[in-house]
Amino acid sequence: MKTQVVAGIDIGGTNTEIALVDREGKVLFSSKLSTKAHSTPESWVEATITILKDGLRSTGANLVATGIGAPSANYFSGCIEFAPNMPWAGKIPLAEMVEKETFRPCKITNDANAAALGEQLFGSAKWLKDFVVVTLGTGLGSGFIVNDQVMYGHDGFAGELGHVIVEHNGRLCGCTRHGCLETYVSATGIVTTAKDFLSFMGDLSILNEIPLDKLESRHIAEAAEKGDKVAINILGATAEKLAFALANMVAITSPSHIFLYGGLAKAGKFILDPTRKYFESYLLRNYAGKVKIELSGLPDHAAVLGAAALAWKELS
Amino acid sequence: MKTQVVAGIDIGGTNTEIALVDREGKVLFSSKLSTKAHSTPESWVEATITILKDGLRSTGANLVATGIGAPSANYFSGCIEFAPNMPWAGKIPLAEMVEKETFRPCKITNDANAAALGEQLFGSAKWLKDFVVVTLGTGLGSGFIVNDQVMYGHDGFAGELGHVIVEHNGRLCGCTRHGCLETYVSATGIVTTAKDFLSFMGDLSILNEIPLDKLESRHIAEAAEKGDKVAINILGATAEKLAFALANMVAITSPSHIFLYGGLAKAGKFILDPTRKYFESYLLRNYAGKVKIELSGLPDHAAVLGAAALAWKELS
């Protein structure tokens, strides 16, 4: 009998990753294409289907469904809706377009929800029914599993933890408001925080050697790893904001676990340890010691696994 | 055939209300007993069962299940757990105790979750699958319906919106932390706000005629009703804090509706109008105009209806 696989597709503004994934999360085939190179979704679908056919031919596997993770993707409508960083404007009925070409069901969701499903099927959240995945990248996303189901909210747009306001009159956010969590806790936010710190204690840090306009979040993580106290404090200040928002979130959804996923989470203990410490200090006593904060158990670049998990979950 | 009813029981620190409620939410029988008068849960159960038997005899109805709403009640364990304002200490397995006497299933949940279920079965949330009920009483509680189910969280204690921190270093809360929403938005919180306002503009308000130690939240609502500008501003300041917390909550759970329930909600438009106005101004644009804030559609003292709704929902 042929191996059953799903296609897991992760669409970013720059690249699309495509993988064929079996029920155990094993990637049998993977490939990439440039999202940007396709000025219309029709042309993107055509290129994607060509790659999928190649993959199915080379693996000899049988496609049963497709899952897609993408920014601003709406599970209910099956559309990518007005994504700010995508080459295609408006509302794109991508799930339907892919179904027409594959003759198999296709589901779509935003990348953070996909990450949560990936964590549950293939990562550290197996058997967990109430948990949250926080994706720390250029921005901050979140996917909530509540009572063993993705919490989509009434409109498909639940889980915008990055846009919880943590500082009245705080930093200006891309959303036009002030003080959103992701203006502090994200690759972009941490660089802003670093510039603040370096403006008055730059001479104490090896980060001072990097021109400010070249400073990236990975430099801060690397400096912390080398014992740079300023870098460690920058990560600590970032962790404090994250912990505050997480403690407030727990008072609403009461998850058993919070998983940190993505680039910034790779700062490892320098972000994890202070987040745990501040989190416990901010937490309502009812929850003390009950909620675990962990790094994601998914491998790097596991967005395709999340998309694949969506497809598997829908079939079961 | 006998009418099928459930028993809806609302336990407060002072009184217990007991009702027999049919599938349409009609109360066929109701009665009260003093919670405080019973120093042990066993004695409370005995008195409650006596009342239920009276009710079933007088109505000729058939009991199919019991639902109980109580502070610190845990749906998963069936226990009231360490309730601060109850006469019984520790963990009380009340659901099991009632089941033993009635030979019918009994479920227990906290009063805010019961209110949410009541709103869905008998109030204004019929057909809604993602909404929130905020109970405004001595404190502030909340019950979340997510994907047509109560969001209990992993431990049964989700929905502590009253303990979301809205002001860093804000007012001291009974939970020992500072700046919790319920220190501003609750009967107690609004009286504190009123005292702040009256300390510098008391001469402009009819509230000044009331000795400060006798001031209650209903006085503020009554003064606003008479056109008192200071009272209207006190309610506006309260609404601002509530709206801020609601906007942040929407970014997590994305409900279609938020219902305000309880004493403070009776200040009607003086709380509702400014809450809506501030809420829209605080809201992430994705949600603009999508989330409705309404007063609860349940009648006064409808806590027994919520408890009855829990019983009916469990059976179906």
XYZ file of C-alpha atoms in Angstrom:
632
model
C 0.000 0.000 0.000
C 1.165 3.526 -0.755
C 2.308 5.724 2.139
C -0.323 8.321 3.028
C 0.991 11.881 3.203
C -0.341 15.401 3.504
C 1.162 18.473 1.929
C 2.275 21.061 4.471
C 2.738 24.475 2.909
C 4.106 27.507 4.710
C 3.702 30.763 2.836
C 5.853 33.706 3.817
C 6.113 37.070 2.124
C 9.454 36.042 0.580
C 9.464 32.246 0.255
C 7.027 29.352 0.281
C 8.106 26.044 1.817
C 6.413 22.869 0.689
C 6.702 19.447 2.300
C 5.121 16.011 2.137
C 4.640 14.765 5.696
C 3.460 11.393 6.974
C 1.225 10.725 9.989
C 4.237 10.607 12.335
C 5.595 13.970 11.225
C 8.338 12.555 9.018
C 9.183 14.842 6.089
C 9.447 12.637 2.981
C 10.006 15.487 0.551
C 10.561 19.216 0.801
C 11.109 22.094 -1.562
C 10.939 25.860 -1.778
C 9.714 28.461 -4.173
C 9.808 32.225 -4.197
C 6.459 33.702 -3.146
C 7.503 37.126 -4.396
C 8.266 35.813 -7.885
C 4.540 35.139 -8.397
C 2.593 38.302 -8.949
C -0.743 36.446 -8.975
C -2.030 33.656 -6.721
C -2.918 31.643 -9.859
C 0.706 31.544 -10.925
C 1.743 30.597 -7.347
C -0.793 27.731 -7.314
C 0.495 26.437 -10.645
C 4.119 26.414 -9.442
C 3.122 24.799 -6.142
C 1.141 22.026 -7.822
C 4.096 21.273 -10.116
C 6.339 20.849 -7.080
C 3.749 18.685 -5.294
C 3.445 16.402 -8.328
C 7.230 16.056 -8.453
C 7.264 15.189 -4.767
C 4.496 12.619 -5.056
C 6.205 11.026 -8.051
C 9.623 10.823 -6.374
C 8.261 9.482 -3.048
C 5.551 7.274 -4.517
C 3.271 8.513 -1.733
C -0.455 9.159 -1.819
C -1.695 12.718 -1.071
C -4.710 12.805 1.245
C -5.008 16.516 2.090
C -3.246 19.861 2.132
C -2.686 22.255 5.016
C -1.485 25.807 4.509
C -0.099 28.226 7.071
C 0.111 31.847 6.012
C -0.047 35.298 7.562
C -3.616 36.723 7.727
C -5.049 33.369 6.650
C -8.607 32.787 7.829
C -9.595 29.224 8.660
C -13.314 29.925 8.292
C -13.224 31.628 4.912
C -10.306 29.623 3.495
C -8.859 32.927 2.325
C -5.741 34.968 2.855
C -7.312 38.283 3.806
C -5.528 41.538 3.139
C -2.081 40.342 4.223
C 0.172 43.377 4.527
C 3.428 41.665 3.467
C 2.193 39.475 0.634
C 2.447 40.153 -3.094
C -1.300 39.489 -3.603
C -3.804 42.162 -2.588
C -7.313 41.640 -1.225
C -9.026 38.401 -0.300
C -7.556 35.287 -1.952
C -9.625 32.042 -1.779
C -6.476 29.950 -1.663
C -7.904 26.795 -0.033
C -10.501 26.475 -2.768
C -7.931 27.136 -5.502
C -5.658 24.372 -4.192
C -8.578 21.937 -3.709
C -9.550 22.388 -7.346
C -6.094 21.333 -8.504
C -5.435 18.511 -6.009
C -8.953 17.039 -5.758
C -8.230 16.711 -2.040
C -9.407 18.803 0.952
C -7.318 21.874 1.729
C -7.414 23.888 4.954
C -5.684 27.152 5.667
C -4.860 28.940 8.916
C -2.505 31.588 10.163
C 1.076 30.578 10.895
C 0.756 30.799 14.693
C -2.280 28.496 14.776
C -0.395 26.109 12.516
C 2.558 26.217 14.926
C 0.217 25.297 17.803
C -1.166 22.327 15.874
C 2.370 21.285 14.911
C 3.392 21.399 18.570
C 0.434 19.205 19.487
C 0.888 16.581 16.785
C 4.645 16.494 16.380
C 6.238 18.537 19.183
C 6.092 18.890 22.966
C 2.341 19.343 23.366
C 1.232 15.774 22.702
C -1.731 14.937 24.962
C -2.131 18.572 26.011
C -5.587 20.124 25.599
C -5.083 23.699 26.782
C -1.879 25.411 25.751
C -0.491 28.350 23.847
C 2.305 28.716 21.324
C 3.894 32.157 21.108
C 5.820 32.719 17.891
C 8.652 35.176 18.246
C 9.775 36.415 14.852
C 9.735 39.784 13.117
C 6.444 40.215 15.008
C 4.783 38.243 17.792
C 2.038 35.753 16.983
C 0.107 33.286 19.097
C -1.937 30.154 18.610
C -4.288 28.932 21.344
C -5.510 25.389 21.823
C -8.572 25.487 24.097
C -10.324 22.284 25.061
C -8.295 20.411 22.416
C -9.367 22.728 19.580
C -7.797 25.761 17.954
C -9.453 28.890 19.345
C -10.367 30.773 16.179
C -12.772 33.279 17.724
C -16.002 34.263 16.013
C -14.227 35.681 12.946
C -11.152 33.453 12.671
C -8.844 36.137 14.069
C -8.368 35.124 17.710
C -4.835 34.948 19.105
C -3.437 38.410 18.385
C -1.410 38.386 21.602
C 1.171 40.609 19.907
C -1.432 43.370 19.914
C -2.311 43.251 23.576
C -1.371 46.672 24.936
C 1.183 46.348 27.745
C 2.178 50.003 28.106
C -0.230 52.929 28.093
C 1.239 55.458 25.637
C 4.057 53.035 24.848
C 5.920 52.468 21.576
C 4.144 53.144 18.303
C 3.033 49.893 16.671
C 2.547 49.099 12.988
C -1.160 48.698 13.842
C -1.261 52.490 14.546
C -1.817 52.054 18.288
C 0.734 52.451 21.092
C 2.295 49.989 23.520
C 1.463 46.672 21.830
C 3.400 43.684 23.150
C 5.118 43.091 19.800
C 6.699 46.549 19.846
C 8.794 45.184 22.755
C 8.863 41.421 22.244
C 9.870 40.591 18.661
C 13.014 40.800 16.572
C 12.156 44.407 15.789
C 11.161 45.279 19.361
C 14.287 43.900 20.941
C 16.488 45.903 18.575
C 14.641 49.072 19.656
C 15.202 48.106 23.292
C 18.877 47.447 22.551
C 19.283 50.910 21.022
C 17.708 52.401 24.183
C 20.148 50.500 26.410
C 23.176 51.200 24.218
C 22.448 54.926 24.187
C 23.426 55.141 27.844
C 25.561 52.058 28.505
C 26.983 51.275 25.095
C 30.549 51.541 26.344
C 29.915 48.519 28.584
C 28.853 46.236 25.745
C 30.461 44.420 22.849
C 27.310 45.336 20.899
C 28.794 48.811 20.625
C 31.065 47.473 17.872
C 28.083 46.948 15.590
C 26.790 50.032 13.749
C 23.278 50.740 15.123
C 21.658 50.471 11.694
C 23.125 46.977 11.273
C 22.046 45.705 14.689
C 19.871 42.558 14.572
C 18.214 40.514 17.286
C 20.613 37.614 16.741
C 23.551 39.873 17.664
C 21.969 40.429 21.064
C 21.466 36.713 21.638
C 25.067 36.040 20.580
C 26.442 38.755 22.866
C 24.433 37.345 25.786
C 25.870 33.919 25.050
C 29.353 35.475 25.413
C 28.397 36.859 28.830
C 27.752 40.469 27.768
C 25.834 41.950 30.724
C 24.126 44.660 28.686
C 22.832 42.093 26.188
C 21.629 39.914 29.071
C 19.766 42.897 30.506
C 18.212 43.708 27.127
C 16.861 40.159 26.963
C 15.727 40.440 30.599
C 13.784 43.627 29.878
C 12.183 41.892 26.892
C 11.311 38.888 29.034
C 9.692 41.157 31.637
C 7.218 42.551 29.084
C 6.492 39.094 27.703
C 5.942 37.685 31.201
C 3.510 40.477 32.088
C 1.387 39.813 28.997
C 1.510 36.052 29.550
C 0.395 36.371 33.174
C -2.576 38.516 32.104
C -3.378 36.037 29.338
C -3.353 33.122 31.786
C -6.026 34.888 33.880
C -8.253 34.616 30.793
C -7.479 31.229 29.227
C -5.654 29.251 31.982
C -3.433 27.046 29.792
C -1.239 24.305 31.264
C 1.733 25.184 29.029
C 3.121 28.095 27.047
C 5.632 27.243 24.311
C 7.993 29.835 22.863
C 8.802 29.296 19.205
C 10.903 31.073 16.593
C 14.063 33.108 16.229
C 14.008 35.012 19.508
C 13.239 31.853 21.487
C 16.658 30.640 20.364
C 18.201 33.051 22.866
C 17.348 30.044 25.071
C 17.898 30.438 28.789
C 18.587 34.184 28.430
C 14.974 34.686 27.438
C 13.401 31.611 29.090
C 14.806 31.976 32.610
C 13.863 35.640 33.153
C 10.463 35.084 31.491
C 9.710 32.288 33.968
C 10.915 34.364 36.908
C 8.880 37.494 36.044
C 5.896 35.369 35.026
C 5.606 33.722 38.440
C 5.947 37.093 40.131
C 3.126 38.582 38.013
C 0.818 35.576 38.182
C -2.429 35.460 40.159
C -1.855 33.095 43.087
C -4.520 30.622 41.854
C -2.203 29.728 38.986
C 1.116 29.780 40.855
C 3.375 26.911 39.865
C 0.725 25.429 37.561
C 1.665 26.911 34.178
C 4.852 25.763 32.476
C 6.790 27.938 30.028
C 8.944 25.880 27.673
C 10.790 26.256 24.396
C 9.018 24.680 21.443
C 9.801 21.040 20.826
C 9.591 21.457 17.079
C 12.735 21.517 14.940
C 13.895 24.688 13.168
C 11.873 25.906 10.219
C 9.048 23.653 11.336
C 6.301 25.816 9.870
C 5.580 23.154 7.249
C 5.027 20.659 10.061
C 2.398 22.965 11.542
C 0.641 23.227 8.193
C 0.831 19.445 7.829
C -0.607 19.030 11.344
C -3.603 21.148 10.325
C -4.266 18.789 7.419
C -3.925 15.663 9.576
C -6.092 17.115 12.359
C -8.860 17.989 9.909
C -8.951 14.465 8.550
C -9.306 12.866 11.971
C -46.363 12.860 31.105
C -44.643 14.748 33.919
C -42.857 18.012 33.114
C -39.086 17.558 33.023
C -37.169 20.060 35.147
C -33.668 20.622 36.396
C -32.702 22.128 39.727
C -30.716 25.350 39.392
C -28.899 26.234 42.597
C -26.945 29.428 43.170
C -24.794 29.419 46.270
C -23.635 32.724 47.664
C -21.753 33.371 50.875
C -24.959 34.609 52.503
C -27.886 32.911 50.755
C -28.584 29.971 48.502
C -31.262 30.263 45.835
C -32.933 27.135 44.559
C -35.224 26.840 41.532
C -36.865 24.196 39.388
C -36.526 25.252 35.757
C -37.964 23.711 32.615
C -36.286 23.408 29.198
C -37.540 26.855 28.143
C -36.149 28.602 31.228
C -39.472 28.915 33.006
C -39.079 28.874 36.783
C -41.759 26.529 38.169
C -40.651 26.771 41.758
C -38.139 28.813 43.718
C -36.993 29.119 47.273
C -34.111 30.361 49.404
C -32.106 29.218 52.357
C -29.374 30.781 54.406
C -25.946 29.458 53.398
C -24.373 30.937 56.509
C -26.807 29.106 58.803
C -25.191 25.806 57.792
C -21.814 25.318 59.368
C -21.195 22.073 57.433
C -21.873 21.205 53.782
C -23.702 18.059 54.944
C -26.268 20.151 56.774
C -26.589 22.458 53.748
C -27.199 19.442 51.451
C -29.885 18.087 53.792
C -31.747 21.421 53.850
C -31.420 21.799 50.069
C -32.761 18.322 49.387
C -35.770 18.979 51.661
C -36.567 22.119 49.646
C -36.125 20.273 46.330
C -38.494 17.515 47.442
C -41.088 20.128 48.449
C -40.704 21.771 45.064
C -41.035 18.527 43.124
C -44.116 17.562 45.156
C -45.833 20.922 44.679
C -45.093 21.174 40.947
C -45.533 17.470 40.157
C -42.434 17.767 37.949
C -39.728 15.197 37.287
C -36.115 16.094 38.227
C -33.580 15.145 35.564
C -30.397 16.841 36.776
C -28.952 19.509 39.046
C -26.692 22.436 38.178
C -24.898 24.475 40.806
C -23.215 27.850 40.446
C -20.925 28.900 43.265
C -17.811 30.987 43.827
C -14.570 28.990 43.404
C -16.511 26.011 42.105
C -14.470 23.758 39.827
C -16.299 22.027 36.992
C -13.630 19.345 36.594
C -13.358 18.279 40.236
C -17.010 18.896 41.117
C -15.751 20.681 44.216
C -15.955 24.106 45.778
C -12.279 24.769 46.324
C -11.089 27.055 49.105
C -13.770 29.709 48.583
C -12.773 32.765 50.602
C -16.316 33.938 51.466
C -18.004 30.636 52.207
C -18.700 29.108 55.609
C -17.065 25.765 54.602
C -13.296 25.499 54.489
C -11.171 23.427 52.116
C -12.307 21.344 49.164
C -15.976 20.303 49.260
C -17.106 17.560 46.792
C -20.534 19.139 46.503
C -21.560 17.669 43.123
C -21.013 14.139 44.383
C -22.839 14.854 47.639
C -25.896 16.151 45.770
C -25.822 13.269 43.253
C -25.928 10.757 46.119
C -29.122 12.295 47.459
C -30.919 12.996 44.179
C -29.839 9.912 42.178
C -29.460 12.318 39.249
C -26.348 13.878 37.653
C -25.103 17.091 39.254
C -22.623 19.552 37.731
C -21.031 22.521 39.407
C -19.296 25.585 37.987
C -18.400 29.079 39.083
C -21.085 31.731 38.978
C -19.677 33.607 35.967
C -19.535 30.465 33.811
C -23.098 29.707 34.889
C -24.114 33.230 33.867
C -22.588 32.646 30.411
C -24.504 29.400 29.979
C -27.690 31.098 31.199
C -27.184 33.861 28.637
C -26.788 31.258 25.896
C -29.794 29.105 26.789
C -32.239 31.666 28.132
C -30.877 35.147 27.427
C -29.462 37.195 24.563
C -26.746 34.794 23.410
C -28.946 32.207 21.725
C -27.142 30.846 18.646
C -23.886 32.561 19.613
C -20.770 30.394 19.791
C -18.068 32.832 20.869
C -19.002 35.359 23.505
C -18.175 36.561 26.993
C -20.302 37.452 29.992
C -18.758 39.916 32.428
C -20.401 39.869 35.857
C -20.168 43.172 37.667
C -20.885 42.722 41.356
C -18.815 43.132 44.514
C -15.998 41.850 42.317
C -15.672 41.278 38.564
C -16.105 37.795 37.113
C -16.201 36.475 33.577
C -17.426 33.426 31.726
C -16.153 32.630 28.231
C -17.934 30.564 25.611
C -15.374 29.520 22.982
C -16.445 27.440 20.026
C -19.814 26.801 21.710
C -18.224 25.429 24.905
C -17.357 26.948 28.252
C -13.637 27.715 28.341
C -12.586 26.105 31.612
C -8.840 26.134 31.022
C -6.636 23.222 32.005
C -7.506 23.479 35.707
C -11.110 24.736 35.606
C -10.096 28.277 36.564
C -10.107 30.171 33.255
C -11.977 33.468 33.060
C -10.428 35.533 35.846
C -10.754 38.743 33.841
C -11.144 40.671 37.103
C -7.504 39.842 37.824
C -6.030 41.078 34.589
C -3.661 43.881 35.572
C -4.645 47.149 33.863
C -2.411 49.567 35.793
C 1.226 48.924 36.664
C 1.529 49.738 40.398
C -2.206 50.449 40.537
C -4.657 49.888 43.377
C -4.001 47.092 45.857
C -6.242 44.104 45.123
C -7.577 41.470 47.505
C -5.405 38.992 45.578
C -2.318 40.826 46.989
C -1.240 42.208 43.591
C -1.691 45.748 42.296
C -3.788 47.203 39.477
C -6.241 44.345 38.853
C -9.275 45.290 36.764
C -11.691 44.564 39.608
C -10.053 47.160 41.846
C -11.505 49.700 39.373
C -14.512 47.984 37.825
C -16.732 46.506 40.536
C -19.067 47.837 43.206
C -16.071 48.234 45.503
C -13.823 49.718 42.830
C -16.296 52.343 41.712
C -16.789 53.563 45.281
C -13.009 54.013 45.580
C -13.038 55.968 42.305
C -15.965 58.061 43.593
C -14.038 58.964 46.742
C -11.089 60.069 44.562
C -13.356 62.278 42.455
C -15.288 63.679 45.428
C -12.078 64.625 47.225
C -11.478 67.376 44.675
C -14.856 68.101 43.124
C -17.265 67.049 45.846
C -18.885 70.476 45.989
C -20.101 69.958 42.408
C -21.979 66.717 43.171
C -25.110 65.659 44.991
C -23.078 62.648 46.144
C -21.466 65.005 48.633
C -24.611 64.732 50.763
C -23.850 61.084 51.481
C -21.276 60.379 54.210
C -18.260 58.764 52.506
C -18.445 55.633 54.648
C -22.067 55.097 53.542
C -21.395 55.574 49.823
C -22.459 52.610 47.665
C -22.222 52.001 43.939
C -26.001 52.320 43.521
C -25.816 55.916 44.800
C -23.484 56.757 41.928
C -25.804 55.193 39.355
C -28.767 57.055 40.873
C -26.932 60.383 40.848
C -25.942 59.851 37.194
C -29.589 59.156 36.389
C -30.423 62.581 37.907
C -27.846 64.230 35.639
C -25.052 64.633 38.197
C -21.956 65.367 36.076
C -19.471 64.097 38.662
C -21.322 60.775 38.940
C -21.413 60.519 35.149
C -17.650 61.084 35.060
C -17.056 58.465 37.758
C -18.936 55.946 35.631
C -17.018 57.133 32.556
C -13.665 56.579 34.263
C -14.846 53.115 35.299
C -15.953 52.381 31.742
C -12.553 53.461 30.405
C -10.741 50.840 32.491
C -13.274 48.172 31.563
C -13.010 49.024 27.861
C -9.219 48.814 27.940
C -9.290 45.329 29.472
C -12.027 44.197 27.071
C -10.090 45.411 24.015
C -7.003 43.489 25.178
C -9.146 40.424 25.860
C -10.649 40.573 22.354
C -7.129 40.391 20.862
C -6.854 36.987 22.559
C -10.303 35.384 22.240
C -12.089 37.395 19.512
C -15.705 37.004 20.706
C -18.655 38.316 18.719
C -20.419 39.698 21.802
C -19.652 40.851 25.315
C -22.567 40.926 27.763
C -22.458 42.953 30.962
C -24.392 41.393 33.829
C -25.092 42.316 37.448
C -25.535 45.309 39.726
C -23.163 47.767 38.077
C -24.515 46.963 34.606
C -27.798 48.439 35.837
C -26.231 51.895 35.530
C -27.335 51.222 31.938
C -26.313 53.733 29.326
C -24.038 55.587 31.777
C -21.761 52.569 31.833
C -22.640 51.029 28.445
C -22.220 54.101 26.205
C -18.768 55.145 27.448
C -17.592 51.515 27.532
C -18.531 51.131 23.863
C -16.879 54.418 22.938
C -13.562 53.724 24.707
C -13.634 50.095 23.568
C -13.737 51.028 19.886
C -10.944 53.533 20.399
C -8.726 50.914 22.082
C -9.533 48.070 19.699
C -7.104 46.630 17.145
C -8.399 47.659 13.720
C -8.985 44.023 12.645
C -11.859 43.879 15.117
C -13.293 47.368 14.581
C -17.085 47.371 14.506
C -17.232 43.573 14.822
C -17.644 43.078 18.568
C -20.905 44.085 20.228
C -21.138 45.099 23.878
C -24.642 44.623 25.295
C -26.395 44.421 28.622
C -27.327 40.900 29.665
C -30.705 39.675 28.449
C -31.311 37.703 31.615
C -33.767 38.908 34.242
C -32.621 40.096 37.675
C -31.272 37.523 40.108
C -30.958 35.099 37.246
C -28.096 33.156 38.757
C -30.382 30.143 39.247
C -31.124 30.231 35.508
C -27.394 29.991 34.796
C -27.069 27.004 37.106
C -30.122 25.427 35.442
C -28.587 26.067 32.008
C -25.473 24.149 33.084
C -27.651 21.158 33.950
C -29.595 21.316 30.678
C -26.430 21.769 28.601
C -24.794 18.746 30.213
C -27.761 16.555 29.380
C -27.810 17.499 25.720
